[in-house]
PDB file of C-alpha atoms in Angstrom:
ATOM      1  CA  UNK A   1     -65.614 -18.013-100.961  1.00  0.00           C
ATOM      2  CA  UNK A   2     -66.231 -18.003-104.681  1.00  0.00           C
ATOM      3  CA  UNK A   3     -63.567 -18.662-107.267  1.00  0.00           C
ATOM      4  CA  UNK A   4     -62.834 -15.089-108.337  1.00  0.00           C
ATOM      5  CA  UNK A   5     -59.280 -15.707-109.469  1.00  0.00           C
ATOM      6  CA  UNK A   6     -58.062 -18.346-111.905  1.00  0.00           C
ATOM      7  CA  UNK A   7     -54.473 -17.966-113.191  1.00  0.00           C
ATOM      8  CA  UNK A   8     -53.638 -18.044-116.912  1.00  0.00           C
ATOM      9  CA  UNK A   9     -51.094 -20.886-116.691  1.00  0.00           C
ATOM     10  CA  UNK A  10     -52.018 -23.315-119.508  1.00  0.00           C
ATOM     11  CA  UNK A  11     -51.506 -26.500-117.435  1.00  0.00           C
ATOM     12  CA  UNK A  12     -53.533 -25.333-114.447  1.00  0.00           C
ATOM     13  CA  UNK A  13     -56.529 -27.251-115.808  1.00  0.00           C
ATOM     14  CA  UNK A  14     -54.607 -30.470-115.122  1.00  0.00           C
ATOM     15  CA  UNK A  15     -53.811 -29.565-111.517  1.00  0.00           C
ATOM     16  CA  UNK A  16     -56.802 -31.190-109.854  1.00  0.00           C
ATOM     17  CA  UNK A  17     -55.164 -30.898-106.436  1.00  0.00           C
ATOM     18  CA  UNK A  18     -55.517 -27.116-106.499  1.00  0.00           C
ATOM     19  CA  UNK A  19     -59.297 -27.149-106.625  1.00  0.00           C
ATOM     20  CA  UNK A  20     -60.661 -28.849-109.733  1.00  0.00           C
ATOM     21  CA  UNK A  21     -62.504 -30.803-110.985  1.00  0.00           C
ATOM     22  CA  UNK A  22     -63.524 -32.435-107.674  1.00  0.00           C
ATOM     23  CA  UNK A  23     -63.451 -30.988-104.182  1.00  0.00           C
ATOM     24  CA  UNK A  24     -60.854 -33.504-102.945  1.00  0.00           C
ATOM     25  CA  UNK A  25     -58.221 -30.804-103.008  1.00  0.00           C
ATOM     26  CA  UNK A  26     -56.341 -28.226-100.989  1.00  0.00           C
ATOM     27  CA  UNK A  27     -58.594 -25.237-101.818  1.00  0.00           C
ATOM     28  CA  UNK A  28     -55.720 -23.259-103.305  1.00  0.00           C
ATOM     29  CA  UNK A  29     -58.025 -21.301-105.622  1.00  0.00           C
ATOM     30  CA  UNK A  30     -60.053 -20.161-102.634  1.00  0.00           C
ATOM     31  CA  UNK A  31     -56.838 -19.228-100.824  1.00  0.00           C
ATOM     32  CA  UNK A  32     -55.702 -17.156-103.783  1.00  0.00           C
ATOM     33  CA  UNK A  33     -58.854 -15.078-103.407  1.00  0.00           C
ATOM     34  CA  UNK A  34     -57.377 -13.913-100.099  1.00  0.00           C
ATOM     35  CA  UNK A  35     -53.612 -13.877-100.670  1.00  0.00           C
ATOM     36  CA  UNK A  36     -51.378 -14.669-103.644  1.00  0.00           C
ATOM     37  CA  UNK A  37     -47.974 -15.236-102.132  1.00  0.00           C
ATOM     38  CA  UNK A  38     -45.180 -12.840-101.348  1.00  0.00           C
ATOM     39  CA  UNK A  39     -41.721 -12.420-102.874  1.00  0.00           C
ATOM     40  CA  UNK A  40     -40.263 -12.005 -99.377  1.00  0.00           C
ATOM     41  CA  UNK A  41     -41.154 -15.602 -98.444  1.00  0.00           C
ATOM     42  CA  UNK A  42     -38.401 -18.149 -99.137  1.00  0.00           C
ATOM     43  CA  UNK A  43     -39.132 -21.875 -99.485  1.00  0.00           C
ATOM     44  CA  UNK A  44     -36.034 -24.066 -99.227  1.00  0.00           C
ATOM     45  CA  UNK A  45     -36.339 -27.211-101.346  1.00  0.00           C
ATOM     46  CA  UNK A  46     -34.065 -29.897 -99.866  1.00  0.00           C
ATOM     47  CA  UNK A  47     -33.940 -32.535-102.552  1.00  0.00           C
ATOM     48  CA  UNK A  48     -32.037 -33.741-105.613  1.00  0.00           C
ATOM     49  CA  UNK A  49     -31.485 -30.131-106.623  1.00  0.00           C
ATOM     50  CA  UNK A  50     -33.605 -27.758-108.689  1.00  0.00           C
ATOM     51  CA  UNK A  51     -33.467 -27.007-112.412  1.00  0.00           C
ATOM     52  CA  UNK A  52     -33.272 -23.277-111.749  1.00  0.00           C
ATOM     53  CA  UNK A  53     -33.130 -22.535-115.496  1.00  0.00           C
ATOM     54  CA  UNK A  54     -36.619 -23.967-116.039  1.00  0.00           C
ATOM     55  CA  UNK A  55     -38.756 -21.243-117.576  1.00  0.00           C
ATOM     56  CA  UNK A  56     -41.485 -21.692-114.956  1.00  0.00           C
ATOM     57  CA  UNK A  57     -38.996 -21.360-112.095  1.00  0.00           C
ATOM     58  CA  UNK A  58     -36.121 -19.113-113.145  1.00  0.00           C
ATOM     59  CA  UNK A  59     -37.691 -17.347-116.092  1.00  0.00           C
ATOM     60  CA  UNK A  60     -37.246 -18.052-119.783  1.00  0.00           C
ATOM     61  CA  UNK A  61     -34.106 -16.024-120.494  1.00  0.00           C
ATOM     62  CA  UNK A  62     -30.563 -16.302-119.074  1.00  0.00           C
ATOM     63  CA  UNK A  63     -29.339 -15.629-116.441  1.00  0.00           C
ATOM     64  CA  UNK A  64     -32.711 -16.874-115.156  1.00  0.00           C
ATOM     65  CA  UNK A  65     -33.138 -14.271-112.438  1.00  0.00           C
ATOM     66  CA  UNK A  66     -36.611 -13.086-113.423  1.00  0.00           C
ATOM     67  CA  UNK A  67     -38.563 -16.013-111.974  1.00  0.00           C
ATOM     68  CA  UNK A  68     -39.198 -17.381-108.501  1.00  0.00           C
ATOM     69  CA  UNK A  69     -35.702 -18.644-107.673  1.00  0.00           C
ATOM     70  CA  UNK A  70     -34.189 -16.953-104.610  1.00  0.00           C
ATOM     71  CA  UNK A  71     -30.874 -15.234-105.308  1.00  0.00           C
ATOM     72  CA  UNK A  72     -28.125 -14.063-103.015  1.00  0.00           C
ATOM     73  CA  UNK A  73     -27.549 -10.660-104.542  1.00  0.00           C
ATOM     74  CA  UNK A  74     -24.558  -9.879-102.315  1.00  0.00           C
ATOM     75  CA  UNK A  75     -22.693 -12.858-103.763  1.00  0.00           C
ATOM     76  CA  UNK A  76     -24.124 -12.290-107.241  1.00  0.00           C
ATOM     77  CA  UNK A  77     -22.629  -8.806-107.374  1.00  0.00           C
ATOM     78  CA  UNK A  78     -19.554  -9.639-105.320  1.00  0.00           C
ATOM     79  CA  UNK A  79     -16.050 -10.856-106.074  1.00  0.00           C
ATOM     80  CA  UNK A  80     -15.806 -14.369-107.598  1.00  0.00           C
ATOM     81  CA  UNK A  81     -14.168 -16.832-105.225  1.00  0.00           C
ATOM     82  CA  UNK A  82     -14.813 -14.633-102.193  1.00  0.00           C
ATOM     83  CA  UNK A  83     -17.386 -15.210 -99.437  1.00  0.00           C
ATOM     84  CA  UNK A  84     -18.785 -11.698 -99.800  1.00  0.00           C
ATOM     85  CA  UNK A  85     -21.556 -12.087 -97.216  1.00  0.00           C
ATOM     86  CA  UNK A  86     -19.363 -14.041 -94.742  1.00  0.00           C
ATOM     87  CA  UNK A  87     -21.891 -16.850 -94.304  1.00  0.00           C
ATOM     88  CA  UNK A  88     -19.295 -19.598 -94.760  1.00  0.00           C
ATOM     89  CA  UNK A  89     -20.253 -20.418 -98.367  1.00  0.00           C
ATOM     90  CA  UNK A  90     -18.387 -18.959-101.330  1.00  0.00           C
ATOM     91  CA  UNK A  91     -20.407 -17.705-104.307  1.00  0.00           C
ATOM     92  CA  UNK A  92     -23.703 -19.252-103.129  1.00  0.00           C
ATOM     93  CA  UNK A  93     -25.659 -17.317-105.731  1.00  0.00           C
ATOM     94  CA  UNK A  94     -28.831 -19.458-105.548  1.00  0.00           C
ATOM     95  CA  UNK A  95     -28.567 -22.034-102.783  1.00  0.00           C
ATOM     96  CA  UNK A  96     -25.959 -24.759-102.364  1.00  0.00           C
ATOM     97  CA  UNK A  97     -25.035 -28.289-103.400  1.00  0.00           C
ATOM     98  CA  UNK A  98     -24.215 -30.360-100.298  1.00  0.00           C
ATOM     99  CA  UNK A  99     -23.545 -33.612-102.193  1.00  0.00           C
ATOM    100  CA  UNK A 100     -20.034 -34.865-101.474  1.00  0.00           C
ATOM    101  CA  UNK A 101     -20.165 -38.418-102.821  1.00  0.00           C
ATOM    102  CA  UNK A 102     -22.339 -41.177-104.266  1.00  0.00           C
ATOM    103  CA  UNK A 103     -22.652 -43.110-107.487  1.00  0.00           C
ATOM    104  CA  UNK A 104     -24.695 -40.631-109.489  1.00  0.00           C
ATOM    105  CA  UNK A 105     -25.452 -41.012-113.185  1.00  0.00           C
ATOM    106  CA  UNK A 106     -23.212 -40.065-116.141  1.00  0.00           C
ATOM    107  CA  UNK A 107     -22.699 -36.311-116.194  1.00  0.00           C
ATOM    108  CA  UNK A 108     -23.972 -35.759-112.660  1.00  0.00           C
ATOM    109  CA  UNK A 109     -21.782 -33.935-110.147  1.00  0.00           C
ATOM    110  CA  UNK A 110     -21.210 -35.979-106.977  1.00  0.00           C
ATOM    111  CA  UNK A 111     -17.555 -35.071-106.456  1.00  0.00           C
ATOM    112  CA  UNK A 112     -17.931 -32.423-103.778  1.00  0.00           C
ATOM    113  CA  UNK A 113     -20.016 -29.618-102.326  1.00  0.00           C
ATOM    114  CA  UNK A 114     -20.273 -26.524-104.518  1.00  0.00           C
ATOM    115  CA  UNK A 115     -22.500 -23.610-105.470  1.00  0.00           C
ATOM    116  CA  UNK A 116     -24.410 -25.359-108.282  1.00  0.00           C
ATOM    117  CA  UNK A 117     -27.512 -27.180-106.931  1.00  0.00           C
ATOM    118  CA  UNK A 118     -28.634 -28.367-110.388  1.00  0.00           C
ATOM    119  CA  UNK A 119     -31.087 -31.291-110.555  1.00  0.00           C
ATOM    120  CA  UNK A 120     -30.460 -34.465-112.587  1.00  0.00           C
ATOM    121  CA  UNK A 121     -33.175 -36.639-111.049  1.00  0.00           C
ATOM    122  CA  UNK A 122     -36.107 -34.278-111.580  1.00  0.00           C
ATOM    123  CA  UNK A 123     -37.678 -34.928-108.175  1.00  0.00           C
ATOM    124  CA  UNK A 124     -36.460 -31.689-106.630  1.00  0.00           C
ATOM    125  CA  UNK A 125     -37.584 -29.669-109.636  1.00  0.00           C
ATOM    126  CA  UNK A 126     -41.028 -31.276-109.424  1.00  0.00           C
ATOM    127  CA  UNK A 127     -41.286 -30.353-105.732  1.00  0.00           C
ATOM    128  CA  UNK A 128     -40.112 -26.805-106.445  1.00  0.00           C
ATOM    129  CA  UNK A 129     -42.771 -26.419-109.126  1.00  0.00           C
ATOM    130  CA  UNK A 130     -45.533 -27.626-106.833  1.00  0.00           C
ATOM    131  CA  UNK A 131     -44.323 -25.227-104.137  1.00  0.00           C
ATOM    132  CA  UNK A 132     -43.904 -22.094-106.226  1.00  0.00           C
ATOM    133  CA  UNK A 133     -43.657 -22.322-109.981  1.00  0.00           C
ATOM    134  CA  UNK A 134     -44.446 -18.947-111.518  1.00  0.00           C
ATOM    135  CA  UNK A 135     -48.214 -18.430-111.301  1.00  0.00           C
ATOM    136  CA  UNK A 136     -50.329 -16.365-113.703  1.00  0.00           C
ATOM    137  CA  UNK A 137     -47.295 -16.001-115.968  1.00  0.00           C
ATOM    138  CA  UNK A 138     -48.834 -17.759-118.976  1.00  0.00           C
ATOM    139  CA  UNK A 139     -46.309 -20.603-118.730  1.00  0.00           C
ATOM    140  CA  UNK A 140     -46.649 -24.213-117.572  1.00  0.00           C
ATOM    141  CA  UNK A 141     -48.296 -24.878-114.234  1.00  0.00           C
ATOM    142  CA  UNK A 142     -49.368 -22.788-111.265  1.00  0.00           C
ATOM    143  CA  UNK A 143     -47.322 -23.007-108.073  1.00  0.00           C
ATOM    144  CA  UNK A 144     -49.133 -22.874-104.749  1.00  0.00           C
ATOM    145  CA  UNK A 145     -46.759 -20.209-103.430  1.00  0.00           C
ATOM    146  CA  UNK A 146     -47.634 -18.017-106.444  1.00  0.00           C
ATOM    147  CA  UNK A 147     -44.654 -15.652-106.184  1.00  0.00           C
ATOM    148  CA  UNK A 148     -42.773 -16.997-103.146  1.00  0.00           C
ATOM    149  CA  UNK A 149     -39.080 -17.647-103.790  1.00  0.00           C
ATOM    150  CA  UNK A 150     -37.481 -21.095-104.099  1.00  0.00           C
ATOM    151  CA  UNK A 151     -34.103 -21.733-102.455  1.00  0.00           C
ATOM    152  CA  UNK A 152     -32.477 -24.802-104.093  1.00  0.00           C
ATOM    153  CA  UNK A 153     -30.515 -26.977-101.645  1.00  0.00           C
ATOM    154  CA  UNK A 154     -29.180 -30.190-103.181  1.00  0.00           C
ATOM    155  CA  UNK A 155     -28.890 -33.035-100.669  1.00  0.00           C
ATOM    156  CA  UNK A 156     -29.271 -36.032-102.982  1.00  0.00           C
ATOM    157  CA  UNK A 157     -28.562 -37.439-106.411  1.00  0.00           C
ATOM    158  CA  UNK A 158     -29.948 -39.722-109.098  1.00  0.00           C
ATOM    159  CA  UNK A 159     -28.199 -43.075-108.760  1.00  0.00           C
ATOM    160  CA  UNK A 160     -29.974 -45.153-111.436  1.00  0.00           C
ATOM    161  CA  UNK A 161     -32.240 -44.720-114.434  1.00  0.00           C
ATOM    162  CA  UNK A 162     -35.253 -46.042-112.492  1.00  0.00           C
ATOM    163  CA  UNK A 163     -34.593 -44.222-109.209  1.00  0.00           C
ATOM    164  CA  UNK A 164     -36.230 -40.924-108.193  1.00  0.00           C
ATOM    165  CA  UNK A 165     -33.042 -40.205-106.277  1.00  0.00           C
ATOM    166  CA  UNK A 166     -31.100 -40.894-103.092  1.00  0.00           C
ATOM    167  CA  UNK A 167     -30.985 -38.478-100.142  1.00  0.00           C
ATOM    168  CA  UNK A 168     -28.209 -38.421 -97.543  1.00  0.00           C
ATOM    169  CA  UNK A 169     -29.572 -37.476 -94.105  1.00  0.00           C
ATOM    170  CA  UNK A 170     -26.303 -35.887 -92.974  1.00  0.00           C
ATOM    171  CA  UNK A 171     -26.334 -33.585 -95.986  1.00  0.00           C
ATOM    172  CA  UNK A 172     -29.978 -32.778 -95.276  1.00  0.00           C
ATOM    173  CA  UNK A 173     -29.056 -31.771 -91.723  1.00  0.00           C
ATOM    174  CA  UNK A 174     -26.409 -29.379 -93.029  1.00  0.00           C
ATOM    175  CA  UNK A 175     -28.889 -27.920 -95.522  1.00  0.00           C
ATOM    176  CA  UNK A 176     -31.532 -27.326 -92.852  1.00  0.00           C
ATOM    177  CA  UNK A 177     -29.042 -25.296 -90.821  1.00  0.00           C
ATOM    178  CA  UNK A 178     -28.052 -23.393 -93.982  1.00  0.00           C
ATOM    179  CA  UNK A 179     -31.712 -22.667 -94.732  1.00  0.00           C
ATOM    180  CA  UNK A 180     -32.348 -21.412 -91.206  1.00  0.00           C
ATOM    181  CA  UNK A 181     -29.286 -19.157 -91.327  1.00  0.00           C
ATOM    182  CA  UNK A 182     -29.956 -17.781 -94.801  1.00  0.00           C
ATOM    183  CA  UNK A 183     -33.491 -16.469 -94.720  1.00  0.00           C
ATOM    184  CA  UNK A 184     -35.686 -19.508 -95.393  1.00  0.00           C
ATOM    185  CA  UNK A 185     -39.169 -19.378 -93.897  1.00  0.00           C
ATOM    186  CA  UNK A 186     -40.140 -22.894 -94.979  1.00  0.00           C
ATOM    187  CA  UNK A 187     -38.063 -26.052 -95.479  1.00  0.00           C
ATOM    188  CA  UNK A 188     -39.567 -28.784 -97.663  1.00  0.00           C
ATOM    189  CA  UNK A 189     -38.451 -32.398 -97.095  1.00  0.00           C
ATOM    190  CA  UNK A 190     -40.215 -34.705 -99.570  1.00  0.00           C
ATOM    191  CA  UNK A 191     -38.206 -37.837 -98.758  1.00  0.00           C
ATOM    192  CA  UNK A 192     -38.076 -40.711 -96.316  1.00  0.00           C
ATOM    193  CA  UNK A 193     -35.815 -40.215 -93.324  1.00  0.00           C
ATOM    194  CA  UNK A 194     -34.637 -41.681 -90.048  1.00  0.00           C
ATOM    195  CA  UNK A 195     -33.524 -40.335 -86.688  1.00  0.00           C
ATOM    196  CA  UNK A 196     -29.957 -39.078 -86.825  1.00  0.00           C
ATOM    197  CA  UNK A 197     -28.396 -36.855 -84.186  1.00  0.00           C
ATOM    198  CA  UNK A 198     -27.403 -34.199 -86.725  1.00  0.00           C
ATOM    199  CA  UNK A 199     -30.906 -34.164 -88.236  1.00  0.00           C
ATOM    200  CA  UNK A 200     -32.578 -33.919 -84.841  1.00  0.00           C
ATOM    201  CA  UNK A 201     -30.392 -30.990 -83.872  1.00  0.00           C
ATOM    202  CA  UNK A 202     -30.791 -29.229 -87.213  1.00  0.00           C
ATOM    203  CA  UNK A 203     -34.590 -29.414 -87.162  1.00  0.00           C
ATOM    204  CA  UNK A 204     -34.781 -28.232 -83.551  1.00  0.00           C
ATOM    205  CA  UNK A 205     -32.467 -25.343 -84.418  1.00  0.00           C
ATOM    206  CA  UNK A 206     -34.502 -24.337 -87.472  1.00  0.00           C
ATOM    207  CA  UNK A 207     -37.767 -24.480 -85.538  1.00  0.00           C
ATOM    208  CA  UNK A 208     -36.250 -22.274 -82.828  1.00  0.00           C
ATOM    209  CA  UNK A 209     -35.614 -19.664 -85.508  1.00  0.00           C
ATOM    210  CA  UNK A 210     -39.240 -19.717 -86.648  1.00  0.00           C
ATOM    211  CA  UNK A 211     -38.741 -21.914 -89.719  1.00  0.00           C
ATOM    212  CA  UNK A 212     -41.635 -24.187 -90.729  1.00  0.00           C
ATOM    213  CA  UNK A 213     -40.564 -27.735 -91.611  1.00  0.00           C
ATOM    214  CA  UNK A 214     -42.829 -29.549 -94.097  1.00  0.00           C
ATOM    215  CA  UNK A 215     -42.303 -33.282 -94.539  1.00  0.00           C
ATOM    216  CA  UNK A 216     -43.701 -36.140 -96.593  1.00  0.00           C
ATOM    217  CA  UNK A 217     -45.639 -38.547 -94.386  1.00  0.00           C
ATOM    218  CA  UNK A 218     -44.127 -41.484 -96.273  1.00  0.00           C
ATOM    219  CA  UNK A 219     -44.641 -43.848 -99.176  1.00  0.00           C
ATOM    220  CA  UNK A 220     -45.559 -47.011 -97.269  1.00  0.00           C
ATOM    221  CA  UNK A 221     -49.339 -46.837 -97.884  1.00  0.00           C
ATOM    222  CA  UNK A 222     -49.995 -46.658 -94.139  1.00  0.00           C
ATOM    223  CA  UNK A 223     -51.552 -44.164 -91.748  1.00  0.00           C
ATOM    224  CA  UNK A 224     -48.709 -44.696 -89.284  1.00  0.00           C
ATOM    225  CA  UNK A 225     -45.901 -42.138 -89.709  1.00  0.00           C
ATOM    226  CA  UNK A 226     -43.334 -44.117 -87.730  1.00  0.00           C
ATOM    227  CA  UNK A 227     -41.269 -44.963 -90.833  1.00  0.00           C
ATOM    228  CA  UNK A 228     -40.281 -41.294 -91.079  1.00  0.00           C
ATOM    229  CA  UNK A 229     -38.587 -39.614 -88.139  1.00  0.00           C
ATOM    230  CA  UNK A 230     -39.617 -36.099 -89.177  1.00  0.00           C
ATOM    231  CA  UNK A 231     -43.246 -37.131 -89.611  1.00  0.00           C
ATOM    232  CA  UNK A 232     -43.311 -38.591 -86.098  1.00  0.00           C
ATOM    233  CA  UNK A 233     -41.775 -35.615 -84.250  1.00  0.00           C
ATOM    234  CA  UNK A 234     -45.049 -33.738 -83.852  1.00  0.00           C
ATOM    235  CA  UNK A 235     -43.612 -30.291 -84.551  1.00  0.00           C
ATOM    236  CA  UNK A 236     -43.351 -30.540 -88.353  1.00  0.00           C
ATOM    237  CA  UNK A 237     -46.177 -30.310 -90.886  1.00  0.00           C
ATOM    238  CA  UNK A 238     -46.783 -33.827 -92.261  1.00  0.00           C
ATOM    239  CA  UNK A 239     -48.297 -34.063 -95.744  1.00  0.00           C
ATOM    240  CA  UNK A 240     -49.918 -37.232 -97.099  1.00  0.00           C
ATOM    241  CA  UNK A 241     -51.077 -37.913-100.643  1.00  0.00           C
TER     242      UNK A 241
END
């Protein structure tokens, strides 16, 4: 298939993994010739949060609802402080923050779960951009999902200036169940993990509801996925760099 479509995002020329300049890539340009994403598809990013106000994710103008961030419109238009959609989470306008402790960095919220999954570490925002930053919008990079929606689920925090972030597996398990119950089609887990009863149950539950679980194969420079429980299950999509 020829390259008939190239988006106008100014940084797309730097995204070699999409299909240029070499052919050691994921053939995203060729895929875009066939399909360019769908606003009904929701990708849950389980990570250090997501900077939903980023112009390439939430749109350039407040309240940042014009981009690719998924919004719970029932809660958005509901009564503040009330669980309008009866899903067990109050005012979950755009995902949820499951972090209930940790050291964090100055200014970072680690005091308790809430409805603000903002990202201090940057790792979750990076993953969200790779998954579905606004594409062909004349801004920043091109996201593989093109126009698929990002559901921010914060399950970790930035604990030091040199750290990409710390993830708590128990929080991740809760977030996977949330994602499965709140419309996510894909759950992205770009972090190392281990076998925990709650995580095992959460992943099995999500898979039973048709959710695709995508996991990082690991950062150990090895072809053996045993360091990561999710990568060794056999029913998740393992991605290596």
